[in-house]
Amino acid sequence: MGIGPMDQQWECLDGNEAAARVAYALSEVISIYPITPASPMAEHCDDWAAARRPNLWGKVPDVVEMQSEGGAAGAMHGALQKGAFATTFTASQGLLLMIPNMFKIAGELTPAVIHVAARTIATHALSIFGDHSDVMHARSTGWAMLAAGSVQEAHDFALVAHAATLRSRVPFMHFFDGFRTSHEINKIAVLGEDDLRALVRDDDVLAFRSRGLTPEAPAVRGTAQNPDVFFQAREASNPFYLALPGIVKEVMDELGERTGRHYGLVDYHGAPDADRVIIVMGSAAGAVEETVDTLVAAGERVGLLRMRLFQPFPTSEILAALPSTVRAIAVLDRTKEPGAVGEPLYLEMVAALAEQMDDDVPPFAVAPRVIGGRYGLSSKEMTPSMIKPIFDELGSDRPKRHFTVGIYDDVTHLSLPIATGFDQPRPTGEVQALFFGLGSDGTVGANKASVKIIGEGTDLFVQGYFVYDSKKSGSVTVSHLRFGPEAIRSTYLIDGADFVACHQFGLLTKVDVLEHAKLGATLLLNSPYGPDEVWERLPGAVRRGLVEKAIDLWIIDAFAVADEVGMGNRINTVMQPCFFRLSGVLPAEEAITRIKESVTKTYAKRGEAVVARNFAAIDRSLERLSRIPLGAPGKAEVIVSPAATDPREFVSRITAALIAGQGDQLPVSALPVDGTFPTGTTKYEKRAIAQQIPVWDAAICIDCGKCAMVCPHATIRMKVFPDSAVDEAPADFKSKEFRSRDLLNHRLTVQVAPDDCTGCGVCVDVCPAKSKTEVGHKAINMEPVEVHRDLERPRWDFFQTIPALDRSLLPHDTVKGSQVLEPLFEFSGACAGCGETPYLKLVSQLFGDRMIVANATGCSSIYGANLPTTPWTVNAQGRGPAWSNSLFEDNAEFGLGMRLALDAQADHARILLTRLASAVGDELVRGLLESTQGTEAEIALQRDRVSRLRERLAGVKGEGRSDAQHLLALAGDLVRYGIWIIGGDGWAYDIGFGGLDHVLSSGRNVNVLVLDTEVYSNTGGQASKATPRAAVAKFAAAGKATGKKDLGAIARAYGNVFVAQVSMGGNDAQTTKALLEAAAWPGPSLVIAYSTCIAHGIDMSKSMTHQKDAVKSGYWPLYRFHPSEIEDGQPFKLDSQAPSIPVADFMATETRFAVLQRTQPERAAELADLAQADADERWRYYEQLASMHRSVPHLGHAGKANPVAGGVSPDERRDEKGADA
Amino acid sequence: MTVDLGTDYLGLQLRSPIVASASPLTGELDTARRLEEAGAAAIVLPSLFEEEILNEEIELNRSLEAGAEQFAEALDYFPAVGAFAGAGDRYVSRLEQIKRRASIPVIASVNATSEGGWIRYARRLQDAGADALELNVYRVAADPTTNATDTEAADLGLIAAVRAAVTIPLAIKLSPYYSAFANFAKRVVECGADGLVLFNRFYQPDLDLETLDVVNRVELSRPWELRLPLLWIAVLRPQLGPGVALAATSGIHSGTDALKALMVGADVAMMTSALLRNGPEHLRIVESELRASMADHEYESVAQLRGSASQGKVADPAAFERANYMKTLHSWSTPSDLTAGAVP
């Protein structure tokens, strides 16, 4: 019996939750691993399991985090073999890692579903955004592929997939577009338990169970087959694939019968007599459908064929659905397969059509022309103005056989133009609203709440989509909200807003907030300036825009209201009532009531204070709202990015455009063909996001360098320079006498970069120097930026002109000595107060001009190289870290490869050098070959030699010329470079552990730096094997029951690996020493660095204090394991004091532990006791280790070549290096 | 001789006048049990601080949401935490647990600065089985624009509101920093208080000379601190009459201290610091000292000795007032802890 929409239960969900709800209800084993944008599906399942929510059969599914997607697929495979319903969620590289198991699961005809939030596969660059390159790569595994194009479909097709897999025995990849669908909130009719029960038939369930492995009726599966039978056996499954389309249709029909939502394997929409049709799969179908409606209304004969089942390819359904009048078809693929004739959907369509046209009864009198286009890679927009030109192209005499849309390709000229004048009409009664905010101000959270308030409280349909920028701190967010009486199909951003809200006045100079406003739209502005003053304070361009578009302008000082009620910078509940009042979506009073209900729903269970403050903010909001009459338009100032001044053409032209947010306008020719980008570009961002900046008081400073050491963004710098360096300084430039016995007549300055500082306050927290007359005043203090920015800007400009101190003048193994060195990692977009970046900065200071970095995917690869800019930079000589990221799972191997190459190239250079000795000169050759490069000074000498070598090689003619040319290319490798393998704990402890272990065992000279935040920070705080016992993390929502893995112990077991555990806040000098020793150790070294993270739930300005407490409590002991060849050597040196506070005292200060004490006190107490026992036991063990004698087995004397070490024995290499400082 | 230690406090019949007052010892199941076993006649739970509840709630919510909605890969950093037990909820559940195990009266304690949620918490504590409620009125009158009248009025308003909210006995723990204390004490009783607990000790800030930080450090009491409660209990006992319960707290370290408190008119002597220093079992010693002292002085019962040296009954009532202070200042031969205690 069919039911109408009024009978349904409506909810506002995003695509991930919509799919996960069904997957959870229909699974017994859920093996998971985090990957954007699929992680939320796994997180929901973990949350529900922690809350003991049962599945359809009354059992709480076992949700198990694995060490990688490969592991998740393996565990799923095992569970399925035993006859349990198993599922997983993934995307992108994660799906690729599942492919080997997917072949097996399909080969064994095992019902299973993987839900994929389809995402770009990393090629020339990583991208977290959506396209079909991942699922298309898995299309040969034998899994059925079912594409959902909307949140409703992601919900419904999750059920279709689970039901159809059981009926057909063919496993299903159910996929939908990453972010566009996975993260879009839409109002959907939710399935009930009865719907699930009806479609997942008991007979199929029992049949599946009966095939599970059991000793009661033993069987073997997974045999090895030989040429005699493998082929036939492979063909034996054909009937199952032949039956599959019919089964999917059957399930869809049953679903339609129950819910009124009727789906076909493909669906045609448009003119019944269409001559031009677009075939597309996924969310873009929504935009195409709208465009088709507009064009058909204008009399055009066009249509859309929406693909739902992609594999098995439903040829007959497609041809049955297409009008017989069709003359030209454009098949759109959201992926790119370089070198192929076309992309997969296109190829399948062409082949299918060709076959059918060859049939006895061809479907068309004349075969339609088929062309193929690429669109939407990495979530590139797909809008009606990009779709209309495709129909135009189809109508032309000679359409491009292959094309792209949405970009301008001026290289191979494949792109179709964008129809800028094409006006896609909006449905009557619809409201489109745009909100510009900062991540920290609560704008997105409030908008998500508004979507639910409207969607679940009225008959209106809603859509919410949220765009974030590429930085983890101070990021700008844009919320796109649509409300209307009809279901919303627009799968693209808003380009004609009725209502615009700018929640931060400062954004007016950075973002064109009116760009997408309609004529006569409303602008709600959070303004610190009152009605009398605000017009004059508006940037000229904004005033002009307001007048030209006749905008209805309203202001409110939301920060003042938030401050009055104790909400800090959370202005969300101040702005929200204003939106409702001005947009008229709901009557004002009703809106206020509903906003309060929403606040209560979120916070009431967590206490009353937050509810009360929000209520106060809501109550005061509307009375502070003022309407502002428009004044005279101003002159539009042209803002030039500082990047435009860079001498490098790429930076001044391309990077500047990226920073300005104009990346979409760049043509193909503007982009590097291979993903190579210049370094040293974050300095141009000048984001000026700090509310307060540190200001130095030279009179109190004790020259310790701690502030510069801990600064996560390298925005506090310390320089020491000869007295004369400040002769030309601005009058108010601050410096003080440098206290040193060795370096006389020098001065010191500590300087903030005011526009790069994030205002995190870590520097002030660590400053040990306090005023004698005012204890609250330190040598560095946070002060309001509006008072100090203009003072500090010229100081910073001058500071940058002071040459860096000669690196040989001060030792590097002290905090002060290291902080005089120039950082070659600066102004990253990491979270304010990040605990990882200070280590990277320090490494760059110590070794930056001679390091190559292999960086695992994760936070450090994102703040390290997320466009538009990169924080890795160069010194005055143009030298700096060279950096690359391969994958998440292979970083150790990637770094080892670099070492192998470096050794190979250095060996080759030595051979060539010996061959060219007569041309180069014996003395120089001897110098080059024999230099130990044990100190920086010796490295500098070697670099001089290399320069001379290059000069001489340039002059080599005749017989030796070829060798000379090759040596010129390799000469640089005669300088000792360090390979730094850098990544987080997710990589080192979990997904990359096997490789890391192997690399550590290799004996090769690589330096591994693990930035241990004890969670997968980049994907939002999922537990890793570094997560400590008793901590709550995603995927460990009930608190992690097992203890943290002792990675150092595993590495130490090899005996010849240098291992250090460090914590900058715990002991900054030890950190520095450990890094120097790691770099100097000629074999593998591993430094595990405690890195505070926002996911710990701490006040990040106290980041270093938390690190100190971690060490004081014995939670994080400091040590260095320096392999020794001496028989009675004691390689393990415990660098921290015996614990002086209980671990509980440390744990009490971090939300990751504290929250469990409040949600499950008994479990928390039990785990806390175990955590203390962990620390006690570890300390006892380490104390014993410290007294142990251990020696690295070695050959006993130098000179015996070690073939695995590039021709140099470990002993020789050790001799070469010595101490680095 | 046998001594009857039984006493009445806030209408509760206690086996002795020695009560374990608010401290970490009374808040843990294990130590609360040990206190009872060592002879505590009742226990007062640690104070539930209004600020603690508010700060925890706000900070936890803040840190659970920190970093949220800033970056597409990490839209939040914690699993969904629907409900969590705040400081108040945990207090109530601890009270229930202790109450389930204890056979002696359990007195809940709240430390309030505003009416707000206190009414609700007072009720919750009553519902959770508290035998009485101790309301700790704790205020540093640092605002120069608020006068004493207004300050007192605010405190009395709070007391009246809590009184109206609960039916269990209500004791008010006060600081000595009221300009007209006897008058204020009388008005507190008029607001419905069943008794007074004299006095709470401000944990005043201290300086860490190494870090130059202002630190909050718990300084345990010394016996000389008993002098202030002795003074005021002696003064108030006759003024308030036998129907108002009086508890002496601060500086009770021994049986003789307890004896003195009872003699000036206290119904019970409350102990914290000595128990923290010496452990719950120290109560046994105190009780035996009290018994011994009473026996030495031939007191048969607490009822007999209580108030025997209150202001109304001593030969020179002025000894408890200003004259006593002047005399003390001039008596340099008195023990050093006494002189220290006399300096205001």
Coordinates of C-alpha atoms in Angstrom, one line a residue, chain A residues 269 278 284-298 300 302 382-389 391 422 424-425 489 492:
Chain A
H269 CA 13.4 13.3 -16.8
I278 CA 22.6 14.2 -20.6
A284 CA 24.9 16.6 -10.3
A285 CA 21.6 15.1 -11.5
G286 CA 19.8 17.5 -9.3
A287 CA 21.3 20.5 -11.1
V288 CA 20.8 18.9 -14.5
E289 CA 17.2 18.2 -13.7
E290 CA 16.6 21.9 -12.8
T291 CA 18.3 23.0 -15.9
V292 CA 16.3 20.6 -18.1
D293 CA 13.0 21.9 -16.5
T294 CA 14.0 25.5 -17.4
L295 CA 15.0 24.6 -20.9
V296 CA 11.9 22.5 -21.6
A297 CA 9.8 25.3 -20.3
A298 CA 11.5 27.5 -22.8
E300 CA 13.8 23.1 -25.9
V302 CA 16.2 18.2 -23.8
M382 CA 28.3 22.0 -11.4
T383 CA 25.7 24.6 -12.0
P384 CA 22.9 25.2 -14.5
S385 CA 25.2 27.8 -16.2
M386 CA 27.7 25.0 -16.8
I387 CA 25.0 22.5 -17.8
K388 CA 23.2 24.5 -20.4
P389 CA 26.3 24.8 -22.6
F391 CA 23.0 20.9 -24.3
F422 CA 21.8 31.9 -18.1
Q424 CA 18.0 29.6 -13.6
P425 CA 14.7 30.6 -12.1
R489 CA 17.3 19.9 -6.0
Y492 CA 25.3 23.7 -6.0

